[in-house]
XYZ file of N, CA and C in Angstrom:
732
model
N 80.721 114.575 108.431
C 82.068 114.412 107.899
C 82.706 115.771 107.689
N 84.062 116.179 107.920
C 84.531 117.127 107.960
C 84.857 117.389 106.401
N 84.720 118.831 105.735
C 85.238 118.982 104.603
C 86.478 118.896 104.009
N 86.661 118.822 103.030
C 88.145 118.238 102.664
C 88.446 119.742 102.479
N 90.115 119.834 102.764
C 90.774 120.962 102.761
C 91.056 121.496 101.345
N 91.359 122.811 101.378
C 92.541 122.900 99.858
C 93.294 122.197 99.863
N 93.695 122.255 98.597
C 94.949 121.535 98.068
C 96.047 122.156 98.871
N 96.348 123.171 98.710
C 97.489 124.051 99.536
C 97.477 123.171 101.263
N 95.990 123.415 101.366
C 96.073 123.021 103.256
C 96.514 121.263 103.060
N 96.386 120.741 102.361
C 96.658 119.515 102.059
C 98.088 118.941 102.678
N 98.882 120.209 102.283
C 100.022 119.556 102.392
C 100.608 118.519 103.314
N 101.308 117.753 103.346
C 102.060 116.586 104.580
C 102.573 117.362 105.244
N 101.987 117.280 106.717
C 102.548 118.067 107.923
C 103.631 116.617 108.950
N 104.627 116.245 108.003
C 105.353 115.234 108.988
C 105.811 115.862 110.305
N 106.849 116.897 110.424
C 107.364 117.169 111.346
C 106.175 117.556 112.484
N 104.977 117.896 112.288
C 103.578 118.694 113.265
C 103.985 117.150 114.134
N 103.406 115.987 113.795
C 102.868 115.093 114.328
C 104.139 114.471 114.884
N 105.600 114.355 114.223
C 106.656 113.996 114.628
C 106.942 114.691 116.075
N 106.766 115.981 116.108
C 107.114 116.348 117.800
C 106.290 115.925 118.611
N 104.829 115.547 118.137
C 103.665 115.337 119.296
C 104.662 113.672 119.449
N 105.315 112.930 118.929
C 105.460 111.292 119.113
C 106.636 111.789 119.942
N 107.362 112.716 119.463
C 108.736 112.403 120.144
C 109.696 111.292 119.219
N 109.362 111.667 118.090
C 110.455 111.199 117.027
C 111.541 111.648 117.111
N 112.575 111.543 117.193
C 114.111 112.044 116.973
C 114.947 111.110 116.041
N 114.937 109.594 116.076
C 115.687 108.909 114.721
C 114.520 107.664 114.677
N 115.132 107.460 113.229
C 114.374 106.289 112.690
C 114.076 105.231 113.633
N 112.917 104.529 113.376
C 113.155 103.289 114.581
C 113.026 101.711 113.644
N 113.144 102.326 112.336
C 113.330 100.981 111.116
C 113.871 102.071 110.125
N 115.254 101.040 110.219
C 115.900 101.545 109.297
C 116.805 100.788 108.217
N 116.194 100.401 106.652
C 116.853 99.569 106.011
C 116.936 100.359 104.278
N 118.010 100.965 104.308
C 117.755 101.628 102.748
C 118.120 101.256 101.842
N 118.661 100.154 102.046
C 119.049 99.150 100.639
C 117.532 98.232 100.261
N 117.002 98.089 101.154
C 115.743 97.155 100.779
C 114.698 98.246 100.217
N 115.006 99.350 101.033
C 113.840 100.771 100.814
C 113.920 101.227 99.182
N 115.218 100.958 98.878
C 115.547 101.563 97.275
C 114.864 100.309 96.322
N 115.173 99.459 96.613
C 114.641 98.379 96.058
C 113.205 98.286 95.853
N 112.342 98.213 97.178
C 111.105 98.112 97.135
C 110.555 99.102 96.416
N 111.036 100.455 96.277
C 110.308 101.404 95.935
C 109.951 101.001 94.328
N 111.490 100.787 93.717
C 111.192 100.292 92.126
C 110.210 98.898 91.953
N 110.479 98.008 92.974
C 109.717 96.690 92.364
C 108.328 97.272 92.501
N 107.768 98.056 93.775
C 106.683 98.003 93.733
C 105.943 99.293 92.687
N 106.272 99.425 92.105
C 105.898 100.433 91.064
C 105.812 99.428 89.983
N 106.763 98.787 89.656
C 106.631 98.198 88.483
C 105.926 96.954 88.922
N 105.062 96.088 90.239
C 103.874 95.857 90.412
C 102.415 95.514 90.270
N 102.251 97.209 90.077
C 100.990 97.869 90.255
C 100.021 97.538 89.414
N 100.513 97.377 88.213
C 100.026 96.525 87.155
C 98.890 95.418 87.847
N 99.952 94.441 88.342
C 98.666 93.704 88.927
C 98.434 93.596 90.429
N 98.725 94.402 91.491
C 98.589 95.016 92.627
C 97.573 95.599 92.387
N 97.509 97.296 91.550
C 96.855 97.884 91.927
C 95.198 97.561 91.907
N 94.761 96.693 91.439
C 93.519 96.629 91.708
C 92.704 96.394 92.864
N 93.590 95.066 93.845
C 93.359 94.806 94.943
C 93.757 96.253 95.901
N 94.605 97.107 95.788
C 94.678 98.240 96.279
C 93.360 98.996 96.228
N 92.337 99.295 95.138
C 91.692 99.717 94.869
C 90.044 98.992 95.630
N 90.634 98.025 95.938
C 89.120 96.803 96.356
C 89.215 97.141 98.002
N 90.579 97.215 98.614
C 90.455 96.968 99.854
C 90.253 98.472 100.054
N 90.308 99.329 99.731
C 90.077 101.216 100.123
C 88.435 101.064 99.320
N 88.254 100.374 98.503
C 86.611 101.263 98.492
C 85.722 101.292 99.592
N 84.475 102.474 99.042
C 83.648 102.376 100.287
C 84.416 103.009 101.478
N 85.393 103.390 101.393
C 85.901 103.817 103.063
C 85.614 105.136 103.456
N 85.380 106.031 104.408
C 85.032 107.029 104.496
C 85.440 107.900 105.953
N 85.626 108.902 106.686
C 86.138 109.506 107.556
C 87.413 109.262 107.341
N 87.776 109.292 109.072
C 89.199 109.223 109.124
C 90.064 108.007 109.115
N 91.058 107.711 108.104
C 91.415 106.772 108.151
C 93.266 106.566 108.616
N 93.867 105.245 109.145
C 94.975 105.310 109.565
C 95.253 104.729 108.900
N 96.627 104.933 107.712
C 97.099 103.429 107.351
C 98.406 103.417 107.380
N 98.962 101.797 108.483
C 99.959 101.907 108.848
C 100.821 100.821 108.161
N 101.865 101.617 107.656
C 102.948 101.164 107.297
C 102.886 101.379 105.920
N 102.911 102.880 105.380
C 102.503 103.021 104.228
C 103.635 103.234 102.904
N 104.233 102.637 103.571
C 105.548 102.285 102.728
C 105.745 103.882 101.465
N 105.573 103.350 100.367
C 105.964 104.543 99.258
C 104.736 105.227 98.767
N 103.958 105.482 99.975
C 102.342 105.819 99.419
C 101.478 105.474 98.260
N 102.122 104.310 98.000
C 100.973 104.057 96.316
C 99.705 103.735 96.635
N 99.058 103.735 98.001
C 97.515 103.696 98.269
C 96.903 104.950 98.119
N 97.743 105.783 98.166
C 97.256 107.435 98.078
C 96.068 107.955 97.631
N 96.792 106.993 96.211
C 95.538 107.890 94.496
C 94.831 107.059 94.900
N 94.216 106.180 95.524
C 93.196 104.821 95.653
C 91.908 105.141 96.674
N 92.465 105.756 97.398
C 91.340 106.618 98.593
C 90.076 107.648 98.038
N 88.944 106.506 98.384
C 88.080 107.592 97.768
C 87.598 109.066 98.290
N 86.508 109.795 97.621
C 86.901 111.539 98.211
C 85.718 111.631 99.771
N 85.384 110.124 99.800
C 84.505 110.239 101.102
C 85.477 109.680 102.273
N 86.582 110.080 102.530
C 87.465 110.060 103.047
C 88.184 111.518 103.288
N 87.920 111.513 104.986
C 88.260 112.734 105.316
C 89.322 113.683 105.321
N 90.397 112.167 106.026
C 92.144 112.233 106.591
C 92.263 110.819 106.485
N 93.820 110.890 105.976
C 94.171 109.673 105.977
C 95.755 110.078 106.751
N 96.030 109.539 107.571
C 97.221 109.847 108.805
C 97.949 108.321 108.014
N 99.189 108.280 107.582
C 99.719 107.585 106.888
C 101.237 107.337 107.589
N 101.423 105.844 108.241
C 101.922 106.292 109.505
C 103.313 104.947 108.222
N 104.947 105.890 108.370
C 105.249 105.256 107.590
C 107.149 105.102 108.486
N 107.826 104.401 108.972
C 108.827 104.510 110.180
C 110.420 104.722 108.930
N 110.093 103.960 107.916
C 111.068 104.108 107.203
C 111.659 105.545 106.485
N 112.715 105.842 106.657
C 112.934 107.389 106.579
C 112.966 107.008 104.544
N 113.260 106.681 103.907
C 113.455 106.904 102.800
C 112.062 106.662 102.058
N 111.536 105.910 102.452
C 109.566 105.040 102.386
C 109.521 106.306 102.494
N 109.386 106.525 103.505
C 108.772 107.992 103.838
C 108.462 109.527 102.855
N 109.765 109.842 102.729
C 110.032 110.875 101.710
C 109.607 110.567 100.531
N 109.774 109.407 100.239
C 108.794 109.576 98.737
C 107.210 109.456 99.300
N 106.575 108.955 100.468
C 105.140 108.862 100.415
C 104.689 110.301 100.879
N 105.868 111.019 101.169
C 105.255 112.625 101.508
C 105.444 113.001 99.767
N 105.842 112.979 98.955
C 105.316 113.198 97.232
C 104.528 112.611 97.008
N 104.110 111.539 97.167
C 102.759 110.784 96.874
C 101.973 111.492 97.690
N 101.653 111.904 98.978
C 100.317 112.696 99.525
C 100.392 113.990 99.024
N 101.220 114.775 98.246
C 101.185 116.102 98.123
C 99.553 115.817 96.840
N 100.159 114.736 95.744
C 99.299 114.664 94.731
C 98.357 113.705 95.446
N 97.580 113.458 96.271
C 96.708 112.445 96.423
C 95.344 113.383 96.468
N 94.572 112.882 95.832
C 92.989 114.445 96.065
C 92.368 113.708 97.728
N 92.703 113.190 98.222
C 92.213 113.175 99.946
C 93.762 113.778 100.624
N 93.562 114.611 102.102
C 94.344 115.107 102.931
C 95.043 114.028 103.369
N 96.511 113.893 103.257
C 97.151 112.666 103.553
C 98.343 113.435 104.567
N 98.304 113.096 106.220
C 99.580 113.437 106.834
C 100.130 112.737 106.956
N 101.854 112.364 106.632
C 102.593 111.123 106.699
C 103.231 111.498 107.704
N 103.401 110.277 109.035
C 103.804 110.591 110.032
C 104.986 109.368 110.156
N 106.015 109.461 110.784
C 107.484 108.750 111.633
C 107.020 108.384 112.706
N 106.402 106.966 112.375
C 105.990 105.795 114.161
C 106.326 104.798 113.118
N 106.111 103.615 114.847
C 105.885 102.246 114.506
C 104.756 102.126 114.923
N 104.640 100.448 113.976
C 102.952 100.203 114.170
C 102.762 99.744 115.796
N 104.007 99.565 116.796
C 103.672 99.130 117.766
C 103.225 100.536 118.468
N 103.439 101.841 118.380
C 103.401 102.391 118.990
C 102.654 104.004 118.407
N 101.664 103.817 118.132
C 100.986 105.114 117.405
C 100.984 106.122 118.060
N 101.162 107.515 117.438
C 101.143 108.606 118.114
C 99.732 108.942 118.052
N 98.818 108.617 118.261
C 97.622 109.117 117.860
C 96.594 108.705 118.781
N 95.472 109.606 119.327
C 95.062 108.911 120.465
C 94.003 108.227 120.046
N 93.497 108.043 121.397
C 92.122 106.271 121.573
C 91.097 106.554 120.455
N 90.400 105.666 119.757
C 89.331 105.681 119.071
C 89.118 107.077 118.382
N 90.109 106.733 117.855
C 90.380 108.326 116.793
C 89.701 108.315 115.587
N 89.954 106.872 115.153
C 89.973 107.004 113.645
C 88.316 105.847 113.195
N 88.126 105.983 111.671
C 87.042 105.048 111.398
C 87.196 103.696 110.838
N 88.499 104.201 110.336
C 89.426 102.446 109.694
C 90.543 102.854 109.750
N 91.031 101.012 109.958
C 92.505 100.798 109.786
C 92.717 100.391 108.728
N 93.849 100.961 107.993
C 94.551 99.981 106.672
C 95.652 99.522 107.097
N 95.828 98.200 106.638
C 96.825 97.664 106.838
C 97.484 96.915 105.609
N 98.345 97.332 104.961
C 98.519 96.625 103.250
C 99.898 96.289 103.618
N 100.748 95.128 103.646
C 101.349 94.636 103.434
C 102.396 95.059 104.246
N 102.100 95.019 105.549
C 102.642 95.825 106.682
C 102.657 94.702 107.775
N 101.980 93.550 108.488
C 102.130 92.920 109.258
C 103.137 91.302 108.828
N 103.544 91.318 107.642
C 104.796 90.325 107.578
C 106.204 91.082 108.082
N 106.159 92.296 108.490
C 107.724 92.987 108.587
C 107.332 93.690 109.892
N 106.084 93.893 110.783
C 106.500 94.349 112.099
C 106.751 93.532 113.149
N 107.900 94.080 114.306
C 108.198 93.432 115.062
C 107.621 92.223 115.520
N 106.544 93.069 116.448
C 105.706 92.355 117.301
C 104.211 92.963 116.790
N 103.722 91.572 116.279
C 102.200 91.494 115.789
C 101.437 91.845 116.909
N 101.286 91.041 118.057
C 100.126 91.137 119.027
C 100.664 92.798 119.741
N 101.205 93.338 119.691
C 101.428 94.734 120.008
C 100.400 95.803 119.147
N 101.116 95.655 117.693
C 100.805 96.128 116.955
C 99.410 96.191 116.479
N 98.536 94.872 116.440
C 97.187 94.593 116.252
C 96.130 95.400 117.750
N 97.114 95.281 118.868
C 96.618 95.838 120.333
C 96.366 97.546 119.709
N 97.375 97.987 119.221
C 97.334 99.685 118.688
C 96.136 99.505 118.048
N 95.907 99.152 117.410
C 94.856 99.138 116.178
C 93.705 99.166 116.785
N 93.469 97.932 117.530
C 92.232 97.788 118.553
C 91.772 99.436 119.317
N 93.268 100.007 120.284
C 93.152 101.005 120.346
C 92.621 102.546 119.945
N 93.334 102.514 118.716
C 93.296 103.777 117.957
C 91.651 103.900 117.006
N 90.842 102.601 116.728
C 89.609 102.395 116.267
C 88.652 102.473 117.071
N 87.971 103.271 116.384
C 86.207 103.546 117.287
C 86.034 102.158 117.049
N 84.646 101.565 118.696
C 83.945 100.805 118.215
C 83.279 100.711 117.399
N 82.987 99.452 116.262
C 82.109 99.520 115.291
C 83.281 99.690 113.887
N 84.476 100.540 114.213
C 85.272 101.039 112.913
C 85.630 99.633 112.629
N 86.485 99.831 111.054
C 86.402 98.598 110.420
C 88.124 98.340 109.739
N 88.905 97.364 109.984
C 90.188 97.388 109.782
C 89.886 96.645 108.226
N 90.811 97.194 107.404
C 90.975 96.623 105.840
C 92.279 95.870 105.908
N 92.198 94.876 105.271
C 94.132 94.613 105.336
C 94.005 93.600 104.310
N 95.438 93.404 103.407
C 95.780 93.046 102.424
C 97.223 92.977 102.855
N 97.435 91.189 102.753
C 98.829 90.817 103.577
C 99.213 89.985 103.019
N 100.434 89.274 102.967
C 101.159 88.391 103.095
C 100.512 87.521 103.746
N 100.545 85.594 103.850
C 100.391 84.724 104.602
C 100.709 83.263 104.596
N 100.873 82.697 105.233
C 101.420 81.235 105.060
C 100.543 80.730 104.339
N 101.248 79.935 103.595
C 99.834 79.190 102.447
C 99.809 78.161 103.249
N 98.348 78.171 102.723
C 96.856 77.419 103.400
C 97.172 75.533 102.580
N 97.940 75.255 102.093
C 97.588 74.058 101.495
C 99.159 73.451 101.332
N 99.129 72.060 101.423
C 100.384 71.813 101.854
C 101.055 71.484 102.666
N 102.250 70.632 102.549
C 103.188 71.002 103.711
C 104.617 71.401 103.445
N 105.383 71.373 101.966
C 106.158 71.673 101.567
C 106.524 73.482 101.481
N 105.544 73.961 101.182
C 105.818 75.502 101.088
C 105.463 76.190 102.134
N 104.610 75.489 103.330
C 104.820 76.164 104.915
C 106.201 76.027 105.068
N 106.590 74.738 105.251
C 107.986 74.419 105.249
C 108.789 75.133 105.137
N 108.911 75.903 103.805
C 110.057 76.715 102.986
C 109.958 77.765 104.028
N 108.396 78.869 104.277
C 108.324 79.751 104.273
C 108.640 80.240 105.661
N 108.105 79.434 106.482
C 108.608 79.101 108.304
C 110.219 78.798 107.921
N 110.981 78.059 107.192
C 112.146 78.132 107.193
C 113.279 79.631 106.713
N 112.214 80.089 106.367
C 112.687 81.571 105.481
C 112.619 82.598 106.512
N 111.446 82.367 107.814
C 110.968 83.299 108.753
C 112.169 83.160 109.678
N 112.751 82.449 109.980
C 114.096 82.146 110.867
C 115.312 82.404 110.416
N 115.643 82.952 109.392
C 116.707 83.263 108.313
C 117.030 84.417 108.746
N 118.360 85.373 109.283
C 118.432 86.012 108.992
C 118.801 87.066 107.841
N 119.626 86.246 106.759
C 119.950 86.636 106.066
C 118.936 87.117 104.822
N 117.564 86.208 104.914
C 116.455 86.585 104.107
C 115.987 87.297 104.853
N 115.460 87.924 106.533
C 115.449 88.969 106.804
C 115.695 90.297 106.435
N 117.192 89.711 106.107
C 118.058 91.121 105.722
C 117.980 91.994 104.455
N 117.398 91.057 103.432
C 117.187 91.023 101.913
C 115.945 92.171 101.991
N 114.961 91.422 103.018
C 113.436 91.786 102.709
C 112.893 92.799 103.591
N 113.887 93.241 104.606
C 113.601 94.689 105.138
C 112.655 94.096 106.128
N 112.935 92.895 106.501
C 112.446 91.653 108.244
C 111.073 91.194 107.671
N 110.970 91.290 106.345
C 109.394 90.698 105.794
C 109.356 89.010 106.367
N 108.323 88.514 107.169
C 108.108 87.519 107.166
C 106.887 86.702 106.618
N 107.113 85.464 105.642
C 106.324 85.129 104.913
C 105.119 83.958 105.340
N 105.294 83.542 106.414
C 104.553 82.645 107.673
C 103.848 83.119 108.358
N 103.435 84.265 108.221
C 102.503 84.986 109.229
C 101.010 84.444 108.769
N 99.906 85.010 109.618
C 98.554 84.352 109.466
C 97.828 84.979 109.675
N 97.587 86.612 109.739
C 96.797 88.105 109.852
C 95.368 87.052 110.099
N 94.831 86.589 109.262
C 93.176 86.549 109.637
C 92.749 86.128 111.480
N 93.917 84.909 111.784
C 93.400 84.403 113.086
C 94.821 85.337 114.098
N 95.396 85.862 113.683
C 95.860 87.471 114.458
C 94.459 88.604 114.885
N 94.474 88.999 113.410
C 93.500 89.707 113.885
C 91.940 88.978 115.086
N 91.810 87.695 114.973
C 90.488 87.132 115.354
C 91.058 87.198 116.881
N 92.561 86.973 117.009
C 92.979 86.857 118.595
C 92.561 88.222 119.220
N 93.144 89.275 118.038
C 93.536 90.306 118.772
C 92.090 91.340 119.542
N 90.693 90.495 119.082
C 89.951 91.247 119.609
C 88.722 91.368 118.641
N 88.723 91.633 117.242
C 88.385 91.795 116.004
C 87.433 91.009 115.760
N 86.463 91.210 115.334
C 84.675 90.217 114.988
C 85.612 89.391 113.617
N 85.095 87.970 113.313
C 85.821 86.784 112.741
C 85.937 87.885 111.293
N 87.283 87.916 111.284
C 87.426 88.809 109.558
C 87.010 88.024 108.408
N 86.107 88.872 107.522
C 85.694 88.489 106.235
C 87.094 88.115 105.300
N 87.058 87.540 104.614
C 88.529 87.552 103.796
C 88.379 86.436 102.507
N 89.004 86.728 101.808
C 89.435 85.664 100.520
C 90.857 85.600 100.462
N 91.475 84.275 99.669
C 92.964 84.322 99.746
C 92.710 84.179 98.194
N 94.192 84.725 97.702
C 94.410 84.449 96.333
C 95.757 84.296 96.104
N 96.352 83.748 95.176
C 97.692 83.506 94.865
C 98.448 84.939 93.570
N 99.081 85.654 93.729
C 99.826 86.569 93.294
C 101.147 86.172 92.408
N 101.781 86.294 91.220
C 100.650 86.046 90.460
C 99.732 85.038 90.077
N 98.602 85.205 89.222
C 98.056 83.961 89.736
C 98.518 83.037 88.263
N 99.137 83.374 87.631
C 100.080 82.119 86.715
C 101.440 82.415 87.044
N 102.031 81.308 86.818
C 103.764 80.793 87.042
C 103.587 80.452 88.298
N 105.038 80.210 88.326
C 105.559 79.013 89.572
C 105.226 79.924 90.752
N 104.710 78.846 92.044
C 104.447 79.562 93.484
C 105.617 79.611 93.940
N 106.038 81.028 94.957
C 107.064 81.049 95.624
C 106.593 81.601 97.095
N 107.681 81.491 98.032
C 107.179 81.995 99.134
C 106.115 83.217 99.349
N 106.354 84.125 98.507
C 105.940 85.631 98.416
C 104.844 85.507 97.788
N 103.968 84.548 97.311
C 102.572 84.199 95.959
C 101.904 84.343 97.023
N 101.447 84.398 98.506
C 100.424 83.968 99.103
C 99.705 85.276 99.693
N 98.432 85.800 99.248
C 98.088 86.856 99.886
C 96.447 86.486 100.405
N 96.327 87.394 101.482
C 94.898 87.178 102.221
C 94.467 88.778 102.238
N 93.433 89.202 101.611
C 92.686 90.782 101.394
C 90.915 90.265 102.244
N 90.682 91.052 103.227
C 89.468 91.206 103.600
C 89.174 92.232 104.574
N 88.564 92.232 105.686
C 88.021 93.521 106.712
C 87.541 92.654 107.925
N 87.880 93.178 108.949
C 87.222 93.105 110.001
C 86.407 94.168 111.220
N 85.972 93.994 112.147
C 85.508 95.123 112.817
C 85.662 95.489 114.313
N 86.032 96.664 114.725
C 86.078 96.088 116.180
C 84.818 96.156 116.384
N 84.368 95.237 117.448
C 83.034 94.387 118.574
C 82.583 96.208 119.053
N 81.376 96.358 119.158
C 81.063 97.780 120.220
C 80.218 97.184 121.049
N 80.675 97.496 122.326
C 80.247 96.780 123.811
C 79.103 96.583 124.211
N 78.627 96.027 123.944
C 76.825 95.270 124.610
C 75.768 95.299 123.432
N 76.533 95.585 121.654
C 75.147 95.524 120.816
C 76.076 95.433 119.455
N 75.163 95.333 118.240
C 75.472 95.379 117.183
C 76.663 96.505 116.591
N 77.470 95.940 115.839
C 78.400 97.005 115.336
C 77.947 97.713 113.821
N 78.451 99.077 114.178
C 77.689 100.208 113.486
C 78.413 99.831 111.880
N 77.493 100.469 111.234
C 78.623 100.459 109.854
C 79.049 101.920 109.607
């Protein structure tokens, strides 16, 4: 494992990695939802941050995590963690998660991509994070294809998502009716609440993901947004057992 840098060398090198992509403007851009999210999800964390804390333990080398919105996974990364490349498209997300990596004690570079399209090459990294990032990208089977990509065989994707609830038929209903909305699109910065990450990821290539679902919060009334799925999967390494 490579040693962790100074603090000084620490710093967020956005623009380094921005010329290697060929960034020039945003390619998601919503700053009325960006101002918003930043406050709700702070005031959150309370009962977020723990599951933040469950899906990063144990992680170690290099890690990618995409769509890292206002960096509050930062402080959560433990110090057996090499690099964390913090890939975040929203320009205002952004700028505050480059203050969140300045203080994070692991090397955090926040970089300007989408999850469809990583600047970063093949089997780079040792895990993927993925926290609450595949209800709002474009195109899933793209995006899950990067991932496949950018992970050594054997590496291990974490994710903590959004998902259609599992029970029922009234609140699929709502939530598939909410996914076709543009105007709740517009609210939620294209969050869609019908998505199904576990058998995504199982399409996209990924050994059957471990996972638990839980309801958020878990007292008061369910709403579209209550339904979350936190577990890991791995990519397959070709002709034998996958490494840990």
């Amino acid at each position: 494992m490579a040693p962790l840098r100074s603090r000084q060398s620490q710093r967020p090198r956005e623009s380094e990695r921005a010329k290697r992509s060929g960034a020039s403007k945003d390619a998601v851009h919503h700053p009325v939802f960006a101002r918003v999210y930043a406050r709700q999800s702070v005031a959150s964390e309370r009962v977020v941050a723990p599951y933040r804390r469950e899906l990063l333990a144990g992680l170690s080398g290099r890690v990618i995590e995409i769509g890292a919105g206002n960096g509050l996974n930062f402080s959560h990364y433990p110090s057996s963690v090499s690099e964390v490349v913090a890939i975040e498209p929203e320009r205002l997300l952004r700028e505050i998660a480059l203050t969140a990596a300045r203080r994070a004690e692991v090397p955090v570079d926040v970089v300007p991509a989408t999850a469809e399209a990583l600047p970063v090459k093949s089997e780079a990294f040792d895990a993927v994070v993925l926290c609450l990032v595949l209800c709002s990208v474009r195109d899933v089977r793209r995006a899950l294809a990067e991932v496949h990509r950018v992970l050594r065989p054997g590496g291990e994707v974490r994710f903590f998502e959004h998902e259609l609830s599992p029970q029922g038929r009234a609140m699929p209903m709502v939530q598939r009716g909410l996914d076709r909305s543009r105007v709740w699109g517009l609210f939620t910065g294209g969050c869609h609440v019908a998505r199904t990450p576990v058998a995504s990821l199982a399409a996209a290539g990924f050994d059957e993901p471990e996972h638990r679902r839980m309801r958020l919060p878990e007292r008061g009334p369910r709403t579209p947004v209550s339904y979350f799925v936190l577990g890991s999967a791995r990519r397959p390494v070709a002709g034998g057992a996958n490494s840990p």
